[in-house]
PDB file of C-alpha atoms in Angstrom:
ATOM      1  CA  ASN A 421       0.000   0.000   0.000  1.00 74.00           C
ATOM      2  CA  ALA A 422       2.027   2.984  -1.294  1.00 83.00           C
ATOM      3  CA  GLY A 423      -0.538   5.669  -0.388  1.00 94.00           C
ATOM      4  CA  VAL A 424      -0.093   8.796  -2.525  1.00 97.00           C
ATOM      5  CA  THR A 425       2.822   8.847  -4.950  1.00 97.00           C
ATOM      6  CA  GLN A 426       4.108  11.786  -6.989  1.00 98.00           C
ATOM      7  CA  THR A 427       6.504  12.030  -9.904  1.00 97.00           C
ATOM      8  CA  PRO A 428       8.941  13.582 -10.439  1.00 97.00           C
ATOM      9  CA  LYS A 429      10.483  14.481  -7.081  1.00 96.00           C
ATOM     10  CA  PHE A 430      12.474  17.388  -8.515  1.00 97.00           C
ATOM     11  CA  GLN A 431      12.236  19.376 -11.750  1.00 97.00           C
ATOM     12  CA  VAL A 432      13.947  22.416 -13.210  1.00 97.00           C
ATOM     13  CA  LEU A 433      12.249  24.228 -16.095  1.00 97.00           C
ATOM     14  CA  LYS A 434      13.029  27.277 -18.171  1.00 97.00           C
ATOM     15  CA  THR A 435      10.436  30.014 -18.473  1.00 98.00           C
ATOM     16  CA  GLY A 436       7.862  29.062 -21.115  1.00 97.00           C
ATOM     17  CA  GLN A 437       8.441  25.319 -20.945  1.00 97.00           C
ATOM     18  CA  SER A 438       5.586  22.968 -20.154  1.00 97.00           C
ATOM     19  CA  MET A 439       5.388  19.926 -17.938  1.00 97.00           C
ATOM     20  CA  THR A 440       2.949  17.590 -16.217  1.00 98.00           C
ATOM     21  CA  LEU A 441       3.164  16.532 -12.584  1.00 98.00           C
ATOM     22  CA  GLN A 442       1.789  13.086 -11.943  1.00 98.00           C
ATOM     23  CA  CYS A 443      -0.080  11.858  -8.864  1.00 98.00           C
ATOM     24  CA  ALA A 444      -1.546   8.455  -8.075  1.00 98.00           C
ATOM     25  CA  GLN A 445      -3.258   6.970  -5.010  1.00 97.00           C
ATOM     26  CA  ASP A 446      -4.032   3.360  -4.194  1.00 96.00           C
ATOM     27  CA  MET A 447      -6.553   3.927  -1.386  1.00 94.00           C
ATOM     28  CA  ASN A 448      -9.632   4.014  -3.633  1.00 93.00           C
ATOM     29  CA  HIS A 449     -10.391   7.579  -2.591  1.00 93.00           C
ATOM     30  CA  ASN A 450     -12.901   9.603  -4.556  1.00 93.00           C
ATOM     31  CA  SER A 451     -11.413  13.059  -3.955  1.00 94.00           C
ATOM     32  CA  MET A 452      -7.989  14.266  -5.018  1.00 96.00           C
ATOM     33  CA  TYR A 453      -6.248  17.644  -4.617  1.00 97.00           C
ATOM     34  CA  TRP A 454      -3.297  19.672  -5.851  1.00 98.00           C
ATOM     35  CA  TYR A 455      -1.625  22.238  -3.588  1.00 97.00           C
ATOM     36  CA  ARG A 456       1.373  24.486  -3.840  1.00 97.00           C
ATOM     37  CA  GLN A 457       3.589  25.578  -0.960  1.00 96.00           C
ATOM     38  CA  ASP A 458       5.839  28.593  -1.239  1.00 94.00           C
ATOM     39  CA  PRO A 459       8.781  29.016   1.164  1.00 86.00           C
ATOM     40  CA  GLY A 460       7.708  29.690   4.741  1.00 82.00           C
ATOM     41  CA  MET A 461       4.015  29.542   3.905  1.00 85.00           C
ATOM     42  CA  GLY A 462       1.099  27.198   4.271  1.00 88.00           C
ATOM     43  CA  LEU A 463      -0.381  25.188   1.435  1.00 93.00           C
ATOM     44  CA  ARG A 464      -2.741  26.767  -1.077  1.00 93.00           C
ATOM     45  CA  LEU A 465      -5.270  24.761  -3.054  1.00 94.00           C
ATOM     46  CA  ILE A 466      -4.808  24.892  -6.841  1.00 96.00           C
ATOM     47  CA  TYR A 467      -7.442  22.452  -8.113  1.00 97.00           C
ATOM     48  CA  TYR A 468      -9.397  19.554  -6.759  1.00 96.00           C
ATOM     49  CA  SER A 469     -11.410  16.656  -8.114  1.00 96.00           C
ATOM     50  CA  ALA A 470     -14.347  15.596  -5.978  1.00 92.00           C
ATOM     51  CA  SER A 471     -14.826  12.411  -7.998  1.00 90.00           C
ATOM     52  CA  GLU A 472     -13.723  10.776 -11.211  1.00 91.00           C
ATOM     53  CA  GLY A 473     -14.689  12.968 -14.154  1.00 90.00           C
ATOM     54  CA  THR A 474     -15.015  16.233 -12.224  1.00 94.00           C
ATOM     55  CA  THR A 475     -12.538  19.011 -11.500  1.00 96.00           C
ATOM     56  CA  ASP A 476     -12.909  22.392  -9.810  1.00 95.00           C
ATOM     57  CA  LYS A 477     -10.756  25.442  -9.197  1.00 95.00           C
ATOM     58  CA  GLY A 478      -9.270  26.145  -5.825  1.00 93.00           C
ATOM     59  CA  GLU A 479      -7.711  29.315  -4.460  1.00 90.00           C
ATOM     60  CA  VAL A 480      -4.868  29.732  -7.010  1.00 95.00           C
ATOM     61  CA  PRO A 481      -5.758  28.023 -10.339  1.00 97.00           C
ATOM     62  CA  ASN A 482      -4.285  30.522 -12.802  1.00 97.00           C
ATOM     63  CA  GLY A 483      -1.528  29.056 -14.981  1.00 96.00           C
ATOM     64  CA  TYR A 484      -2.492  25.443 -14.292  1.00 98.00           C
ATOM     65  CA  ASN A 485      -4.684  22.746 -15.778  1.00 97.00           C
ATOM     66  CA  VAL A 486      -5.640  19.373 -14.340  1.00 98.00           C
ATOM     67  CA  SER A 487      -6.860  16.020 -15.566  1.00 97.00           C
ATOM     68  CA  ARG A 488      -8.550  13.322 -13.519  1.00 96.00           C
ATOM     69  CA  LEU A 489      -7.475  10.435 -15.704  1.00 87.00           C
ATOM     70  CA  ASN A 490      -9.262   7.770 -13.649  1.00 95.00           C
ATOM     71  CA  LYS A 491     -10.051   7.186 -10.008  1.00 95.00           C
ATOM     72  CA  ARG A 492      -6.390   6.619  -9.156  1.00 97.00           C
ATOM     73  CA  GLU A 493      -4.653   9.381 -11.077  1.00 97.00           C
ATOM     74  CA  PHE A 494      -4.819  13.185 -11.015  1.00 98.00           C
ATOM     75  CA  SER A 495      -2.292  15.186 -13.027  1.00 98.00           C
ATOM     76  CA  LEU A 496      -1.325  18.873 -12.915  1.00 98.00           C
ATOM     77  CA  ARG A 497      -0.078  20.602 -16.060  1.00 98.00           C
ATOM     78  CA  LEU A 498       1.850  23.830 -16.427  1.00 97.00           C
ATOM     79  CA  GLU A 499       1.413  24.948 -20.048  1.00 94.00           C
ATOM     80  CA  SER A 500       3.919  27.803 -19.985  1.00 96.00           C
ATOM     81  CA  ALA A 501       5.962  27.840 -16.797  1.00 97.00           C
ATOM     82  CA  ALA A 502       6.776  31.152 -15.094  1.00 97.00           C
ATOM     83  CA  PRO A 503       9.274  31.900 -12.271  1.00 96.00           C
ATOM     84  CA  SER A 504       6.287  32.656 -10.007  1.00 96.00           C
ATOM     85  CA  GLN A 505       5.372  28.975 -10.232  1.00 97.00           C
ATOM     86  CA  THR A 506       8.576  27.954  -8.467  1.00 97.00           C
ATOM     87  CA  SER A 507       7.206  26.059  -5.486  1.00 97.00           C
ATOM     88  CA  VAL A 508       6.734  22.663  -3.892  1.00 97.00           C
ATOM     89  CA  TYR A 509       3.654  20.894  -5.202  1.00 98.00           C
ATOM     90  CA  PHE A 510       1.713  18.413  -3.096  1.00 98.00           C
ATOM     91  CA  CYS A 511      -0.979  16.014  -4.176  1.00 98.00           C
ATOM     92  CA  ALA A 512      -3.493  14.642  -1.686  1.00 97.00           C
ATOM     93  CA  SER A 513      -6.448  12.278  -1.636  1.00 96.00           C
ATOM     94  CA  ARG A 514      -9.383  11.807   0.671  1.00 93.00           C
ATOM     95  CA  GLU A 515     -12.599   9.905   1.125  1.00 89.00           C
ATOM     96  CA  VAL A 516     -15.334  12.353   2.022  1.00 78.00           C
ATOM     97  CA  ARG A 517     -18.236  10.072   2.811  1.00 75.00           C
ATOM     98  CA  PRO A 518     -19.652   8.710   5.031  1.00 63.00           C
ATOM     99  CA  LEU A 519     -17.589  10.889   7.405  1.00 64.00           C
ATOM    100  CA  ASN A 520     -15.530  14.041   7.030  1.00 69.00           C
ATOM    101  CA  ASN A 521     -12.153  12.395   6.747  1.00 83.00           C
ATOM    102  CA  GLU A 522      -8.547  13.365   6.657  1.00 89.00           C
ATOM    103  CA  GLN A 523      -6.393  14.018   3.588  1.00 92.00           C
ATOM    104  CA  PHE A 524      -3.405  11.846   2.749  1.00 95.00           C
ATOM    105  CA  PHE A 525      -0.527  13.729   1.172  1.00 97.00           C
ATOM    106  CA  GLY A 526       2.202  12.681  -1.210  1.00 97.00           C
ATOM    107  CA  PRO A 527       5.892  13.511  -0.689  1.00 96.00           C
ATOM    108  CA  GLY A 528       5.825  16.533  -3.004  1.00 97.00           C
ATOM    109  CA  THR A 529       7.480  17.710  -6.217  1.00 97.00           C
ATOM    110  CA  ARG A 530      10.010  20.523  -5.904  1.00 97.00           C
ATOM    111  CA  LEU A 531       9.775  22.676  -9.036  1.00 97.00           C
ATOM    112  CA  THR A 532      12.156  25.469  -9.990  1.00 97.00           C
ATOM    113  CA  VAL A 533      11.409  27.712 -12.964  1.00 97.00           C
ATOM    114  CA  LEU A 534      14.390  29.739 -14.209  1.00 97.00           C
TER     115      LEU A 534
ATOM    116  CA  ASP B1244     -12.958  32.529   3.153  1.00 58.00           C
ATOM    117  CA  ALA B1245     -12.657  31.763   6.815  1.00 60.00           C
ATOM    118  CA  LYS B1246      -9.101  32.244   8.090  1.00 86.00           C
ATOM    119  CA  THR B1247      -7.069  30.970  10.990  1.00 92.00           C
ATOM    120  CA  THR B1248      -4.385  32.671  13.054  1.00 93.00           C
ATOM    121  CA  GLN B1249      -1.671  30.857  14.974  1.00 95.00           C
ATOM    122  CA  PRO B1250       1.513  31.893  16.805  1.00 96.00           C
ATOM    123  CA  ASN B1251       4.539  31.753  14.523  1.00 95.00           C
ATOM    124  CA  SER B1252       6.540  29.548  16.852  1.00 97.00           C
ATOM    125  CA  MET B1253       6.457  27.788  20.213  1.00 97.00           C
ATOM    126  CA  GLU B1254       8.912  25.852  22.308  1.00 97.00           C
ATOM    127  CA  SER B1255       8.385  22.927  24.601  1.00 96.00           C
ATOM    128  CA  ASN B1256      10.506  20.680  26.751  1.00 96.00           C
ATOM    129  CA  GLU B1257      10.582  16.996  25.992  1.00 97.00           C
ATOM    130  CA  GLU B1258       7.982  14.903  27.843  1.00 96.00           C
ATOM    131  CA  GLU B1259       5.945  17.958  28.808  1.00 96.00           C
ATOM    132  CA  PRO B1260       2.449  18.756  27.473  1.00 96.00           C
ATOM    133  CA  VAL B1261       2.110  21.252  24.633  1.00 97.00           C
ATOM    134  CA  HIS B1262      -0.915  23.434  23.942  1.00 98.00           C
ATOM    135  CA  LEU B1263      -1.015  24.884  20.417  1.00 98.00           C
ATOM    136  CA  PRO B1264      -3.685  27.584  20.013  1.00 97.00           C
ATOM    137  CA  CYS B1265      -5.624  28.586  16.908  1.00 96.00           C
ATOM    138  CA  ASN B1266      -8.109  31.398  16.390  1.00 95.00           C
ATOM    139  CA  HIS B1267     -10.800  31.107  13.753  1.00 93.00           C
ATOM    140  CA  SER B1268     -13.276  33.843  14.611  1.00 91.00           C
ATOM    141  CA  THR B1269     -14.981  33.772  11.183  1.00 89.00           C
ATOM    142  CA  ILE B1270     -15.692  30.036  11.242  1.00 91.00           C
ATOM    143  CA  SER B1271     -19.083  29.005   9.895  1.00 88.00           C
ATOM    144  CA  GLY B1272     -21.369  26.389  11.368  1.00 87.00           C
ATOM    145  CA  THR B1273     -20.413  23.714   8.847  1.00 87.00           C
ATOM    146  CA  ASP B1274     -16.616  24.188   8.936  1.00 90.00           C
ATOM    147  CA  TYR B1275     -14.603  21.331  10.353  1.00 91.00           C
ATOM    148  CA  ILE B1276     -11.389  22.114  12.243  1.00 94.00           C
ATOM    149  CA  HIS B1277      -8.451  19.986  11.117  1.00 94.00           C
ATOM    150  CA  TRP B1278      -4.880  19.887  12.393  1.00 96.00           C
ATOM    151  CA  TYR B1279      -1.982  18.650  10.309  1.00 97.00           C
ATOM    152  CA  ARG B1280       1.732  18.721  10.909  1.00 97.00           C
ATOM    153  CA  GLN B1281       4.617  18.890   8.496  1.00 96.00           C
ATOM    154  CA  LEU B1282       8.156  17.694   9.048  1.00 94.00           C
ATOM    155  CA  PRO B1283      10.967  19.179   6.923  1.00 89.00           C
ATOM    156  CA  SER B1284      10.871  18.096   3.272  1.00 89.00           C
ATOM    157  CA  GLN B1285       7.738  16.003   3.788  1.00 93.00           C
ATOM    158  CA  GLY B1286       4.068  16.313   2.972  1.00 94.00           C
ATOM    159  CA  PRO B1287       1.632  17.276   5.729  1.00 95.00           C
ATOM    160  CA  GLU B1288       0.474  14.513   8.049  1.00 95.00           C
ATOM    161  CA  TYR B1289      -2.998  14.355   9.588  1.00 95.00           C
ATOM    162  CA  VAL B1290      -3.183  14.816  13.358  1.00 96.00           C
ATOM    163  CA  ILE B1291      -6.820  15.237  14.372  1.00 96.00           C
ATOM    164  CA  HIS B1292     -10.092  16.949  13.425  1.00 94.00           C
ATOM    165  CA  GLY B1293     -13.434  17.874  14.933  1.00 93.00           C
ATOM    166  CA  LEU B1294     -16.606  19.880  14.471  1.00 93.00           C
ATOM    167  CA  THR B1295     -18.038  20.890  17.845  1.00 92.00           C
ATOM    168  CA  SER B1296     -17.012  18.415  20.528  1.00 90.00           C
ATOM    169  CA  ASN B1297     -13.577  17.779  21.939  1.00 92.00           C
ATOM    170  CA  VAL B1298     -11.784  14.881  20.265  1.00 93.00           C
ATOM    171  CA  ASN B1299      -9.070  12.472  21.341  1.00 94.00           C
ATOM    172  CA  ASN B1300      -6.947  10.066  19.348  1.00 91.00           C
ATOM    173  CA  ARG B1301      -3.645   8.278  19.817  1.00 90.00           C
ATOM    174  CA  MET B1302      -1.663  11.297  18.667  1.00 88.00           C
ATOM    175  CA  ALA B1303      -3.341  14.236  20.360  1.00 95.00           C
ATOM    176  CA  SER B1304      -6.441  15.894  21.766  1.00 97.00           C
ATOM    177  CA  LEU B1305      -8.436  18.714  20.229  1.00 97.00           C
ATOM    178  CA  ALA B1306     -10.244  21.147  22.494  1.00 97.00           C
ATOM    179  CA  ILE B1307     -12.826  23.315  20.724  1.00 97.00           C
ATOM    180  CA  ALA B1308     -14.223  26.420  22.382  1.00 96.00           C
ATOM    181  CA  GLU B1309     -17.954  26.474  22.980  1.00 95.00           C
ATOM    182  CA  ASP B1310     -18.423  29.331  20.479  1.00 94.00           C
ATOM    183  CA  ARG B1311     -16.041  27.516  18.050  1.00 95.00           C
ATOM    184  CA  LYS B1312     -14.037  30.687  17.479  1.00 95.00           C
ATOM    185  CA  SER B1313     -10.873  29.051  18.762  1.00 96.00           C
ATOM    186  CA  SER B1314      -9.376  25.629  19.315  1.00 97.00           C
ATOM    187  CA  THR B1315      -6.323  24.108  20.963  1.00 98.00           C
ATOM    188  CA  LEU B1316      -4.282  21.127  19.894  1.00 98.00           C
ATOM    189  CA  ILE B1317      -2.874  19.277  22.892  1.00 97.00           C
ATOM    190  CA  LEU B1318       0.133  16.994  22.670  1.00 97.00           C
ATOM    191  CA  HIS B1319       0.158  15.201  25.991  1.00 94.00           C
ATOM    192  CA  ARG B1320       3.879  14.399  26.144  1.00 95.00           C
ATOM    193  CA  ALA B1321       6.068  16.081  23.566  1.00 96.00           C
ATOM    194  CA  THR B1322       8.859  14.036  22.029  1.00 96.00           C
ATOM    195  CA  LEU B1323      11.686  15.147  19.767  1.00 96.00           C
ATOM    196  CA  ARG B1324       9.797  13.590  16.857  1.00 94.00           C
ATOM    197  CA  ASP B1325       6.943  16.048  17.447  1.00 96.00           C
ATOM    198  CA  ALA B1326       9.103  18.965  16.293  1.00 97.00           C
ATOM    199  CA  ALA B1327       7.309  20.181  13.157  1.00 97.00           C
ATOM    200  CA  VAL B1328       5.113  22.933  11.720  1.00 96.00           C
ATOM    201  CA  TYR B1329       1.540  22.489  12.925  1.00 97.00           C
ATOM    202  CA  TYR B1330      -1.282  23.783  10.743  1.00 96.00           C
ATOM    203  CA  CYS B1331      -4.760  24.626  11.942  1.00 95.00           C
ATOM    204  CA  ILE B1332      -7.110  24.281   8.988  1.00 93.00           C
ATOM    205  CA  LEU B1333     -10.748  25.032   8.354  1.00 91.00           C
ATOM    206  CA  ASN B1334     -12.457  22.580   6.043  1.00 88.00           C
ATOM    207  CA  TYR B1335     -15.731  23.309   4.291  1.00 83.00           C
ATOM    208  CA  GLY B1336     -16.764  20.918   1.563  1.00 82.00           C
ATOM    209  CA  GLN B1337     -13.721  20.239  -0.581  1.00 83.00           C
ATOM    210  CA  ASN B1338     -11.812  23.329   0.507  1.00 84.00           C
ATOM    211  CA  PHE B1339      -9.030  23.224   3.060  1.00 87.00           C
ATOM    212  CA  VAL B1340      -7.834  26.687   4.110  1.00 83.00           C
ATOM    213  CA  PHE B1341      -4.360  26.409   5.598  1.00 86.00           C
ATOM    214  CA  GLY B1342      -3.201  28.976   8.137  1.00 77.00           C
ATOM    215  CA  PRO B1343       0.442  30.070   8.442  1.00 82.00           C
ATOM    216  CA  GLY B1344       1.272  27.332  10.919  1.00 94.00           C
ATOM    217  CA  THR B1345       3.140  27.196  14.230  1.00 97.00           C
ATOM    218  CA  ARG B1346       6.712  25.931  14.255  1.00 97.00           C
ATOM    219  CA  LEU B1347       7.083  23.757  17.351  1.00 98.00           C
ATOM    220  CA  SER B1348      10.553  23.201  18.746  1.00 97.00           C
ATOM    221  CA  VAL B1349      11.045  20.463  21.331  1.00 97.00           C
ATOM    222  CA  LEU B1350      14.007  20.839  23.638  1.00 96.00           C
ATOM    223  CA  PRO B1351      15.673  17.725  25.103  1.00 94.00           C
TER     224      PRO B1351
END
């Protein structure tokens, strides 16, 4: 049981390049989330997927797109990377029903945009 | 969006109890209060959550004020492994609003 896995662990991009961050969970959770964490700050929600086939914007969605490929996988795409997107990106999953449950987080992807 | 405020940092001695406060004066009736902690270079880890009543689990206790405008995370006996950033979070629906966190140092 690996929990939430993320690839890659580290990435360096040049301004304008694109990339996709991958996330997968093996806990059969319906909901999945993408967050970013800037140095010394808390996490901010980028996008979430309440269930397979649905996605919604969070607090800071500009510059990102997401795909809920299936129940296990939720990817985050940067179409044209900017230095302001330098951050650590965390994926999380959660089962919402029947109770309000906790999120399980992946180890993060550290992204630097030059 | 409802926000939380926490002290930037706190210190504790090993094996002593720790009380981590959080203010959330704009909380709504359906917001859950979650606590997570984050060790360096790791993703956040769930600690505890509650809605109105005090909660206990193997890791900690959560004391929620009667008016729900504040809460306190209680670590009963701090260990060196408890040194981390602790986040008080309001959860409504699918949204988790992270506060700035409290950096807890545990002194041997």
